[in-house]
Amino acid sequence: MSDTMHPLQKNPNWKGRRGPVVLVIMDGVGYGKYEEGDAVKASKMKYLDWFKANCPNTKLKAHGTAVGLPTDDDMGNSEVGHNAMGCGRVFAQGAKLVGESIASGSMYQGDTWKKLVKNVNDKNSTFHFIGLVSDGNVHSHIDHLKAMVQEAVKEGVKKIRVHALLDGRDVPPTSALDYFGPLQEFLAGLGADCQIASGGGRMYMTMDRYNADWSMVERGWKAHVLGEGRQFASAVEAIETYRKEVPGVLDQDMHEFVIAKDGKPVGTIEDGDSVVYFNFRGDRALEITAAFEEKDFPHFDRKRVPAVEYAGMMEYDGDNHKPAQYLVNPPSIDRTMGEYLTKSGVHLMAISETQKYGHVTYFFNGNRPGEFDKSLETYVEVPSDVVPFEQRPWMKCAEITDKVIEAIKSGKYDHIRLNYPNGDMVGHTGVFNAVVCSMEGMDLQLGRLKAAIEEAGGILCITADHGNSDDMYEHKKDGSVSKDANGEPKPKTSHSLNPVPGIIYDPEYKGEYDNTKLNEGLGISSWPATIMNLMGFVPPTDYDKSIVNMKA
């Protein structure tokens, strides 16, 4: 905790509430732009509709510059969304920081880059790049990869291998060939021995998070490091073959491929090599990083652990300093809401299921693991089902709600924040009716929370970190829905650019703020000041403007 921080000042005009202020983050639930393909509108949302009709509410920005991304064409994501909702200000985020570091050349002047290049040049070894190949700009950007490969060749690196993960989640679900064909050509034209060595879908291998499914990381390790897996002559051939064999397969679910010549993998990772994991976002980077860096590693048998110079694009875990080496400094986020509240003696609880547990804790606290004050904070993780989300679209929203209602009734907590992952995790599957089921399941829980808040005399704040389930079909520029060969709407699995709810339900309202109209044109970074207002505190002066207008 920062030594210079002081407890928050009390607002003498606040009349108090009997119960806690509860923040509900409906992950991936925005206000849709199109009627067709909006699974939120298509769902019977009795309680969410009631809140919208009967409570003061506003629309909040949750993408682009409002959450620290380079432009307003950049969709928001759960990482930057929770950063913004937790710290109350907008910090330049990974994509922007990496882009600036490459454009200015400062990345290549850094000690880590110089060390990676010198290592392979001195040993005449291979420079490997592992990461997500798309322009989704949520976990990575293909332009970052290309710029680094170009620079490495310019600096004399003779042999480069790319271990390329298919996206189909932050970009259209079957768009891999738009990236892989041009990437193969780009690598072939660099005048050095540069080629794709392995790959597969991001939800099949390598990019697990929150220790949910280590078998994904094991599949990635086997393909990228050991060269074990189904062999193909090229990545494009692999993608085309899998699509013929498994009609309708989404990029994110595609199985592994290993590029081989005469039966021998072209790019195993060996002693003396350099490796960069070029994703900038931390949550799906920590496990593969651990596989490279940790000596005692209980999660699977790595068979062999090559002695390499390993670096991440960024520092994925600032407190535990993972990885040991990285290319770009992450945003330095300080003075978060959680830190201020604990400094002010507030008892709080953060809860979600495994898929978003790290978001309401680590990301919400400014990319900081652990509690600020264990005597005041309770963090609860409900284990997620390890099955495709379209098969269990209700996920764990009922179990999360059980624990939140128990916490409300206990009278122990002044503030509770929770994340329902349904709209995002099921939204990413592209299965429309599963998303509708997920929304209706979640809505039932909103009804349960409403009753608990009324009984306890608390305040319920409802929002989201970004949109997704509100935009489930690909749309053309004229607004019409894109159709596949069978005349069915093309599913959209990525986040939307749509605004998200800002709803306040205060059943024992006592007149301290204007409840007829909330402030408009704000972003989700306005929640911390709002929650502080609704708890009777005066927010820090440099926090983004509150959604509520307090009366003098």
mmCIF file of C-alpha atoms in Angstrom, residues 63-72 74-75 77 79-80 90-107 136-141 144 278-281 313-314 327-331:
data_model
loop_
_atom_site.group_PDB
_atom_site.id
_atom_site.type_symbol
_atom_site.label_atom_id
_atom_site.label_comp_id
_atom_site.label_asym_id
_atom_site.label_seq_id
_atom_site.Cartn_x
_atom_site.Cartn_y
_atom_site.Cartn_z
ATOM 1 C CA HIS A 63 -13.744 0.670 -25.564
ATOM 2 C CA GLY A 64 -10.986 2.597 -27.295
ATOM 3 C CA THR A 65 -9.494 5.693 -25.700
ATOM 4 C CA ALA A 66 -12.034 5.517 -22.831
ATOM 5 C CA VAL A 67 -10.113 2.499 -21.499
ATOM 6 C CA GLY A 68 -6.592 3.473 -22.596
ATOM 7 C CA LEU A 69 -6.439 1.807 -26.012
ATOM 8 C CA PRO A 70 -4.839 3.521 -29.033
ATOM 9 C CA THR A 71 -7.984 4.498 -30.988
ATOM 10 C CA ASP A 72 -11.761 4.315 -30.757
ATOM 11 C CA ASP A 74 -10.187 -0.715 -30.733
ATOM 12 C CA MET A 75 -12.701 -2.910 -28.935
ATOM 13 C CA ASN A 77 -11.621 -6.116 -23.294
ATOM 14 C CA GLU A 79 -8.409 -6.704 -18.753
ATOM 15 C CA VAL A 80 -8.472 -2.986 -19.557
ATOM 16 C CA VAL A 90 -7.515 5.896 -17.760
ATOM 17 C CA PHE A 91 -3.985 4.570 -18.217
ATOM 18 C CA ALA A 92 -2.322 3.897 -21.580
ATOM 19 C CA GLN A 93 -2.662 0.132 -22.012
ATOM 20 C CA GLY A 94 -0.599 -2.692 -23.506
ATOM 21 C CA ALA A 95 -1.414 -2.228 -27.161
ATOM 22 C CA LYS A 96 -0.641 1.470 -27.053
ATOM 23 C CA LEU A 97 2.533 1.068 -25.000
ATOM 24 C CA VAL A 98 3.920 -1.649 -27.283
ATOM 25 C CA GLY A 99 3.023 0.296 -30.434
ATOM 26 C CA GLU A 100 4.800 3.391 -29.123
ATOM 27 C CA SER A 101 7.849 1.371 -28.039
ATOM 28 C CA ILE A 102 8.201 -0.167 -31.501
ATOM 29 C CA ALA A 103 7.527 3.087 -33.380
ATOM 30 C CA SER A 104 10.113 5.002 -31.374
ATOM 31 C CA GLY A 105 12.623 2.151 -31.506
ATOM 32 C CA SER A 106 12.961 2.193 -27.714
ATOM 33 C CA MET A 107 12.159 -1.532 -27.549
ATOM 34 C CA GLY A 136 -7.430 -8.116 -32.764
ATOM 35 C CA ASN A 137 -5.214 -5.876 -30.587
ATOM 36 C CA VAL A 138 -6.590 -7.448 -27.406
ATOM 37 C CA HIS A 139 -3.775 -9.877 -26.632
ATOM 38 C CA SER A 140 -1.410 -9.097 -29.501
ATOM 39 C CA HIS A 141 -1.081 -7.471 -32.906
ATOM 40 C CA HIS A 144 4.171 -6.039 -33.586
ATOM 41 C CA PHE A 278 4.770 -11.594 -28.048
ATOM 42 C CA ASN A 279 1.294 -11.272 -26.489
ATOM 43 C CA PHE A 280 1.148 -8.105 -24.397
ATOM 44 C CA ARG A 281 -1.836 -9.039 -22.243
ATOM 45 C CA MET A 313 6.343 -8.720 -24.455
ATOM 46 C CA MET A 314 5.500 -7.126 -21.098
ATOM 47 C CA LEU A 327 10.500 -5.962 -23.646
ATOM 48 C CA VAL A 328 8.030 -3.186 -22.674
ATOM 49 C CA ASN A 329 7.144 -1.794 -19.244
ATOM 50 C CA PRO A 330 3.444 -2.248 -18.368
ATOM 51 C CA PRO A 331 1.258 0.638 -17.213
#
